[in-house]
């Protein structure tokens, strides 16, 4: 999902760049492709009613059509990615936005006041893996006869207590490739329906999948083998780009801001399923939590954490760092080898500027710092030092 990450460093800047490389996302290794062991499947892979897609936006679109949400309005958080809103609108839905507080909190009473006769569904995003107010949303939905949809694009493997996120609502969508080193993958889980009428979606073009696999493997090469890996990655990337251009391969990009109807019925690749099935899920959760805790304690002197507590069961996607000059911080960290994500700088234009000042602050200030499963305590220590250096300047 290259489109989400830091803009590349120019050749001039790269001479000053660090030999270290800390990618924003986990990368693929060849051993994952060779691994034929099958770990017990975790939710949502083992859900009784699940439909896999190329990415989560397809699942949002499919769900909106299946629940016939085009007949009315859906209450959506003003703090959103944008592509989920675009998929809803493409499916004929009218989104109505509700506020999100300065710590990414949602006030269910405020949401309740926005329900009106046209409302058909409540849409809750679990930000960065942290559970939203599922119980209050469930009872609000029950009271008014609404669908309750959980957007778990950022919260794969997260739980509220013992219960996985994505099992509270009528349905949930997941973006699998944000947490796992797979080239594509989204999932739609139906908790009260069977996936009747939901076809198995066709494989994406093999050449496109292969090109994403290669990009992730090359990223891992640079991450694991320093300067040598970087040189090999640079050379192979140039060759690969040329080959992709010449062969006319249609590369279906992930991590972009936009929903494309022509990709709406694209499925998840078999190789993504295979790699996903071989992952050590408890290990992923444990390492993400450990890295998050580590960063939180090492950055305490920079001010209060945006989200005060990593509650039990949360599998965090990134560490949210609030900064004054996001573009500069991102660039300075990249020069030190730390790749970050400016995930939600812009929302969907249907959400009018000026209406949600807290959300605008979040969009302006929050930078996502990597804490993924590939990173060791030593690498997290490097990340913390880099942040201190950049922010103390
Ligand atoms: C909250 C949310 N929902 C849905 C999506 C769409 O995910 P995908 O890229 O898998 O289509 C995103 C993408 O970042 C997102 O942040």
Coordinates of C-alpha atoms and ligand atoms in Angstrom, one line a residue:
X1 CA 0.0 0.0 0.0
X2 CA 2.7 2.4 -1.2
X3 CA 0.3 5.2 -1.7
X4 CA -0.1 5.8 2.0
X5 CA 3.4 6.2 2.9
X6 CA 5.9 9.0 3.1
X7 CA 6.8 10.6 -0.3
X8 CA 10.1 9.3 -1.6
X9 CA 13.3 11.1 -0.7
X10 CA 14.9 12.9 -3.6
X11 CA 18.3 11.8 -4.9
X12 CA 19.8 14.9 -3.3
X13 CA 18.3 14.1 0.1
X14 CA 19.2 10.4 0.0
X15 CA 22.9 11.1 0.3
X16 CA 22.2 12.4 3.8
X17 CA 19.7 9.7 4.6
X18 CA 20.2 7.1 7.3
X19 CA 21.5 3.6 6.4
X20 CA 18.6 2.3 8.6
X21 CA 15.2 1.6 7.1
X22 CA 12.2 1.1 9.3
X23 CA 9.2 0.5 7.0
X24 CA 5.7 1.7 8.0
X25 CA 4.3 -1.8 7.3
X26 CA 5.4 -5.3 7.9
X27 CA 7.1 -7.0 4.9
X28 CA 6.9 -10.4 3.2
X29 CA 9.7 -12.9 3.5
X30 CA 10.3 -15.9 1.3
X31 CA 9.9 -18.2 4.2
X32 CA 6.2 -17.0 4.5
X33 CA 5.6 -18.2 0.9
X34 CA 7.3 -21.5 1.5
X35 CA 5.5 -22.1 4.8
X36 CA 2.9 -24.8 4.5
X37 CA 2.0 -25.1 8.2
X38 CA -1.4 -23.9 9.0
X39 CA -1.9 -22.0 12.3
X40 CA -5.4 -22.2 13.8
X41 CA -7.4 -19.6 11.9
X42 CA -8.2 -16.5 13.9
X43 CA -11.3 -14.2 13.5
X44 CA -12.4 -13.0 10.9
X45 CA -10.8 -15.9 8.8
X46 CA -12.8 -18.4 10.8
X47 CA -16.1 -16.5 10.8
X48 CA -19.1 -18.6 9.9
X49 CA -20.2 -16.1 7.3
X50 CA -17.3 -14.3 5.6
X51 CA -16.7 -13.0 2.1
X52 CA -13.2 -12.1 0.9
X53 CA -12.5 -9.2 -1.4
X54 CA -9.5 -7.4 -2.9
X55 CA -9.7 -4.7 -0.3
X56 CA -12.1 -3.4 2.3
X57 CA -13.7 -0.7 0.1
X58 CA -15.2 -3.5 -2.0
X59 CA -16.7 -5.0 1.1
X60 CA -18.2 -1.6 2.1
X61 CA -19.8 -1.2 -1.3
X62 CA -21.1 -4.8 -1.4
X63 CA -22.6 -4.5 2.1
X64 CA -24.3 -1.1 1.3
X65 CA -26.0 -2.8 -1.7
X66 CA -26.9 -6.0 0.2
X67 CA -28.5 -4.0 3.1
X68 CA -30.1 -1.7 0.6
X69 CA -28.7 1.3 2.4
X70 CA -29.2 3.4 -0.8
X71 CA -32.7 4.0 0.4
X72 CA -31.5 6.3 3.1
X73 CA -28.8 7.8 5.3
X74 CA -25.9 6.3 7.1
X75 CA -24.4 8.0 10.2
X76 CA -20.6 8.0 9.6
X77 CA -17.8 9.5 11.7
X78 CA -16.4 12.8 10.5
X79 CA -12.9 11.4 11.2
X80 CA -12.7 8.8 8.4
X81 CA -10.3 7.8 5.6
X82 CA -12.5 9.0 2.7
X83 CA -12.5 5.9 0.6
X84 CA -15.1 4.1 2.8
X85 CA -17.3 7.2 2.4
X86 CA -16.7 7.2 -1.4
X87 CA -17.7 3.5 -1.6
X88 CA -20.9 4.2 0.4
X89 CA -21.8 7.1 -1.9
X90 CA -21.1 5.1 -5.0
X91 CA -23.5 2.5 -3.7
X92 CA -26.2 5.2 -3.4
X93 CA -25.9 6.0 0.3
X94 CA -26.2 9.5 1.7
X95 CA -23.6 9.9 4.5
X96 CA -24.4 12.1 7.5
X97 CA -21.5 12.8 9.7
X98 CA -21.1 12.8 13.5
X99 CA -18.3 14.3 15.5
X100 CA -15.1 12.6 16.8
X101 CA -13.3 14.1 19.8
X102 CA -9.7 15.3 20.2
X103 CA -8.7 11.8 21.4
X104 CA -10.6 10.0 18.7
X105 CA -13.5 9.4 21.0
X106 CA -17.2 9.1 19.9
X107 CA -20.1 10.3 22.0
X108 CA -23.0 7.9 21.5
X109 CA -25.5 10.5 22.9
X110 CA -24.5 12.9 20.2
X111 CA -24.9 10.2 17.6
X112 CA -28.3 9.4 19.0
X113 CA -29.4 13.0 18.5
X114 CA -28.6 12.7 14.8
X115 CA -30.8 9.7 14.1
X116 CA -33.9 10.7 12.0
X117 CA -36.5 8.9 9.9
X118 CA -34.2 8.6 6.9
X119 CA -31.4 6.9 8.9
X120 CA -30.8 3.3 7.9
X121 CA -27.5 2.4 9.6
X122 CA -24.8 3.4 12.1
X123 CA -21.3 3.2 10.9
X124 CA -18.6 2.9 13.6
X125 CA -14.8 2.9 12.8
X126 CA -12.5 1.4 15.4
X127 CA -9.7 3.9 15.1
X128 CA -6.2 2.4 15.0
X129 CA -7.4 -0.8 16.6
X130 CA -9.1 0.8 19.6
X131 CA -12.7 -0.2 20.2
X132 CA -15.4 2.3 19.8
X133 CA -18.6 2.3 22.0
X134 CA -20.0 -0.9 20.6
X135 CA -22.6 -1.5 23.3
X136 CA -24.1 1.9 23.1
X137 CA -24.2 1.7 19.2
X138 CA -25.8 -1.7 19.4
X139 CA -28.6 -0.6 21.7
X140 CA -29.1 2.6 19.7
X141 CA -29.4 0.5 16.5
X142 CA -31.9 -1.9 18.3
X143 CA -34.0 1.0 19.6
X144 CA -34.4 2.5 16.1
X145 CA -34.3 -0.7 14.0
X146 CA -31.0 0.4 12.3
X147 CA -28.2 -1.7 10.9
X148 CA -25.0 -1.5 13.0
X149 CA -21.8 -1.7 10.8
X150 CA -18.3 -2.0 12.3
X151 CA -15.5 -0.8 10.2
X152 CA -12.5 -2.8 11.3
X153 CA -10.2 -1.7 8.5
X154 CA -7.7 -0.6 11.2
X155 CA -8.5 -3.2 13.8
X156 CA -7.7 -6.7 12.6
X157 CA -7.2 -9.1 15.6
X158 CA -8.4 -6.4 18.1
X159 CA -10.8 -7.4 20.9
X160 CA -13.0 -5.6 23.4
X161 CA -12.3 -7.8 26.4
X162 CA -12.5 -11.4 25.1
X163 CA -14.7 -10.6 22.1
X164 CA -13.2 -9.8 18.7
X165 CA -14.1 -6.4 17.1
X166 CA -16.3 -7.1 14.2
X167 CA -18.6 -9.5 16.1
X168 CA -20.7 -6.8 17.8
X169 CA -22.6 -5.3 14.8
X170 CA -24.8 -6.8 12.1
X171 CA -21.8 -6.8 9.8
X172 CA -18.1 -5.7 9.7
X173 CA -15.5 -5.0 7.1
X174 CA -11.8 -5.6 7.4
X175 CA -8.7 -4.5 5.5
X176 CA -6.3 -7.4 5.9
X177 CA -3.2 -6.1 4.1
X178 CA -2.7 -3.2 6.5
X179 CA -1.8 -5.5 9.4
X180 CA -0.5 -8.6 7.5
X181 CA 2.3 -8.7 4.8
X182 CA 0.0 -9.7 2.0
X183 CA -0.5 -8.1 -1.4
X184 CA -4.3 -7.6 -1.1
X185 CA -7.2 -8.6 1.0
X186 CA -10.4 -7.4 2.6
X187 CA -13.2 -9.2 4.3
X188 CA -17.0 -8.7 4.9
X189 CA -18.4 -10.5 7.9
X190 CA -22.1 -11.0 8.4
X191 CA -23.1 -11.7 11.9
X192 CA -26.8 -12.2 11.5
X193 CA -27.1 -13.2 7.9
X194 CA -25.7 -15.9 5.7
X195 CA -23.7 -14.6 2.8
X196 CA -26.6 -15.5 0.5
X197 CA -26.2 -14.0 -2.9
X198 CA -22.6 -13.1 -2.1
X199 CA -20.5 -14.7 -4.9
X200 CA -16.9 -15.9 -4.4
X201 CA -15.1 -13.0 -6.0
X202 CA -12.6 -13.7 -8.8
X203 CA -8.8 -13.7 -8.4
X204 CA -7.1 -10.4 -9.2
X205 CA -4.7 -10.4 -12.2
X206 CA -1.7 -12.6 -11.3
X207 CA 0.8 -10.1 -12.6
X208 CA -0.6 -7.4 -10.4
X209 CA -0.4 -9.6 -7.3
X210 CA 3.1 -10.7 -8.2
X211 CA 4.2 -7.1 -8.5
X212 CA 2.8 -6.2 -5.0
X213 CA 4.5 -9.4 -3.6
X214 CA 7.8 -8.4 -5.1
X215 CA 7.5 -4.8 -3.8
X216 CA 6.9 -6.1 -0.2
X217 CA 9.7 -8.6 -0.5
X218 CA 12.1 -5.9 -1.7
X219 CA 11.0 -3.7 1.2
X220 CA 11.9 -6.5 3.5
X221 CA 15.3 -6.9 1.9
X222 CA 16.2 -3.3 2.6
X223 CA 14.8 -3.6 6.1
X224 CA 16.7 -6.8 7.0
X225 CA 20.0 -6.2 5.1
X226 CA 20.7 -2.5 5.4
X227 CA 22.9 -0.8 2.7
X228 CA 23.3 -4.0 0.6
X229 CA 19.5 -4.7 0.7
X230 CA 18.9 -1.1 -0.2
X231 CA 21.2 -1.2 -3.3
X232 CA 19.6 -4.5 -4.5
X233 CA 16.1 -3.1 -3.9
X234 CA 17.0 0.1 -5.8
X235 CA 18.3 -1.9 -8.8
X236 CA 15.5 -4.4 -8.9
X237 CA 12.9 -1.8 -8.4
X238 CA 14.1 0.2 -11.5
X239 CA 14.2 -3.0 -13.5
X240 CA 10.7 -4.1 -12.2
X241 CA 9.2 -0.7 -13.0
X242 CA 10.5 -0.9 -16.6
X243 CA 9.1 -4.5 -17.0
X244 CA 5.7 -3.5 -15.6
X245 CA 5.5 -0.6 -18.0
X246 CA 6.6 -2.6 -21.0
X247 CA 4.3 -5.6 -20.3
X248 CA 1.3 -3.3 -19.8
X249 CA 0.3 -5.1 -16.5
X250 CA -2.6 -3.5 -14.8
X251 CA -1.4 -3.0 -11.3
X252 CA -4.4 -2.6 -9.0
X253 CA -3.0 -0.2 -6.3
X254 CA -3.9 -0.6 -2.7
X255 CA -3.8 2.1 -0.1
X256 CA -5.2 4.8 -2.4
X257 CA -7.9 7.4 -1.6
X258 CA -10.4 6.4 -4.2
X259 CA -13.0 3.8 -4.9
X260 CA -13.1 2.5 -8.5
X261 CA -16.3 0.7 -9.6
X262 CA -14.4 -1.4 -12.1
X263 CA -12.5 -3.0 -9.2
X264 CA -15.5 -3.5 -7.0
X265 CA -15.9 -7.2 -7.8
X266 CA -12.3 -8.1 -7.5
X267 CA -11.5 -10.8 -5.0
X268 CA -8.5 -11.6 -2.7
X269 CA -5.6 -13.6 -4.2
X270 CA -5.0 -17.2 -3.2
X271 CA -1.4 -16.3 -2.3
X272 CA -2.8 -13.6 0.2
X273 CA -4.9 -16.3 1.8
X274 CA -2.0 -18.7 2.0
X275 CA 0.3 -16.2 3.6
X276 CA -2.4 -14.9 6.0
X277 CA -3.1 -18.5 7.1
X278 CA 0.5 -19.1 8.1
X279 CA 0.8 -16.1 10.3
X280 CA 1.4 -16.3 14.0
X281 CA -1.5 -14.2 15.2
X282 CA -0.9 -14.3 19.0
X283 CA 2.8 -13.3 18.2
X284 CA 1.6 -10.4 16.0
X285 CA -0.7 -9.1 18.7
X286 CA 2.0 -9.5 21.4
X287 CA 4.7 -7.7 19.4
X288 CA 2.4 -4.8 18.3
X289 CA 1.4 -4.3 21.9
X290 CA 4.9 -4.5 23.2
X291 CA 6.1 -1.9 20.6
X292 CA 3.2 0.4 21.3
X293 CA 3.9 0.3 25.1
X294 CA 7.6 0.8 24.5
X295 CA 7.0 3.9 22.4
X296 CA 4.4 5.3 24.7
X297 CA 6.8 5.1 27.7
X298 CA 9.8 6.4 25.8
X299 CA 7.8 9.4 24.4
X300 CA 6.2 10.3 27.7
X301 CA 8.4 13.4 28.2
X302 CA 7.1 14.9 24.9
X303 CA 3.6 15.3 26.4
X304 CA 0.5 13.3 27.1
X305 CA -0.3 10.4 24.7
X306 CA -3.1 11.1 22.3
X307 CA -4.9 7.9 23.3
X308 CA -4.1 7.4 27.0
X309 CA -4.5 3.7 27.4
X310 CA -3.7 0.6 25.5
X311 CA -6.6 -1.5 26.9
X312 CA -6.5 -5.3 27.1
X313 CA -7.2 -7.0 23.8
X314 CA -6.3 -4.1 21.5
X315 CA -4.0 -4.9 18.6
X316 CA -2.8 -1.4 17.6
X317 CA -2.1 -0.6 13.9
X318 CA 0.2 2.4 14.5
X319 CA 1.2 4.7 17.3
X320 CA -0.6 8.1 16.8
X321 CA 1.9 11.0 17.4
X322 CA 0.4 14.5 17.6
X323 CA 2.9 17.0 16.1
X324 CA 2.7 20.7 15.1
X325 CA 4.3 20.4 11.7
X326 CA 3.4 17.1 10.3
X327 CA 5.0 17.4 6.9
X328 CA 8.3 18.5 8.4
X329 CA 8.3 15.8 11.0
X330 CA 7.5 13.1 8.5
X331 CA 10.3 14.2 6.2
X332 CA 12.8 14.5 9.0
X333 CA 12.0 11.0 10.2
X334 CA 12.2 9.7 6.7
X335 CA 15.7 11.2 6.5
X336 CA 16.6 9.1 9.6
X337 CA 15.2 6.0 7.9
X338 CA 11.8 5.9 9.7
X339 CA 8.9 5.7 7.4
X340 CA 5.6 7.0 8.8
X341 CA 2.1 7.3 7.4
X342 CA 0.0 10.4 7.1
X343 CA -3.1 8.4 7.0
X344 CA -6.0 10.8 7.2
X345 CA -4.8 14.2 6.2
X346 CA -7.9 14.8 4.1
X347 CA -11.4 13.4 4.6
X348 CA -14.2 13.0 2.0
X349 CA -15.4 16.3 0.5
X350 CA -19.0 15.5 1.5
X351 CA -17.9 16.3 5.1
X352 CA -17.8 20.0 5.0
X353 CA -14.8 21.9 6.5
X354 CA -15.5 24.0 9.6
X355 CA -18.2 21.7 10.9
X356 CA -15.9 19.4 13.0
X357 CA -13.0 21.4 14.4
X358 CA -11.7 18.6 16.6
X359 CA -11.5 16.3 13.5
X360 CA -9.6 19.0 11.6
X361 CA -7.1 19.2 14.4
X362 CA -6.6 15.4 14.3
X363 CA -6.2 15.5 10.5
X364 CA -3.7 18.4 10.8
X365 CA -1.6 16.9 13.6
X366 CA -1.7 13.1 13.8
X367 CA 1.2 11.2 12.3
X368 CA 1.2 7.4 12.4
X369 CA 4.4 5.8 13.7
X370 CA 5.2 2.1 12.9
X371 CA 4.9 -0.4 15.7
X372 CA 4.3 -3.5 13.6
X373 CA 5.3 -7.1 14.3
X374 CA 8.6 -7.0 12.4
X375 CA 10.1 -4.4 14.7
X376 CA 12.4 -5.4 17.6
X377 CA 12.9 -3.5 20.8
X378 CA 16.2 -2.3 19.5
X379 CA 14.6 -0.9 16.4
X380 CA 11.8 0.7 18.5
X381 CA 14.5 2.3 20.5
X382 CA 16.0 3.7 17.3
X383 CA 12.5 5.0 16.3
X384 CA 12.1 6.7 19.7
X385 CA 15.5 8.4 19.5
X386 CA 14.7 9.6 16.0
X387 CA 11.4 11.1 17.2
X388 CA 13.2 12.9 20.1
X389 CA 15.8 14.3 17.8
X390 CA 13.3 15.6 15.3
X391 CA 10.9 17.1 17.8
X392 CA 13.5 18.6 20.1
X393 CA 15.0 20.6 17.2
Ligands
LIG1 C1 -11.6 3.3 8.2 C2 -11.3 2.7 6.8 N1 -12.3 2.0 6.2 C3 -12.1 1.4 5.0 C4 -10.9 1.6 4.4 C5 -10.6 0.9 3.0 O1 -9.6 -0.1 3.1 P1 -9.0 -0.7 1.8 O2 -7.8 0.1 1.5 O3 -8.7 -2.1 2.2 O4 -10.0 -0.6 0.8 C6 -9.9 2.3 4.9 C7 -8.6 2.5 4.2 O5 -7.6 3.0 4.8 C8 -10.1 2.9 6.2 O6 -9.1 3.6 6.8

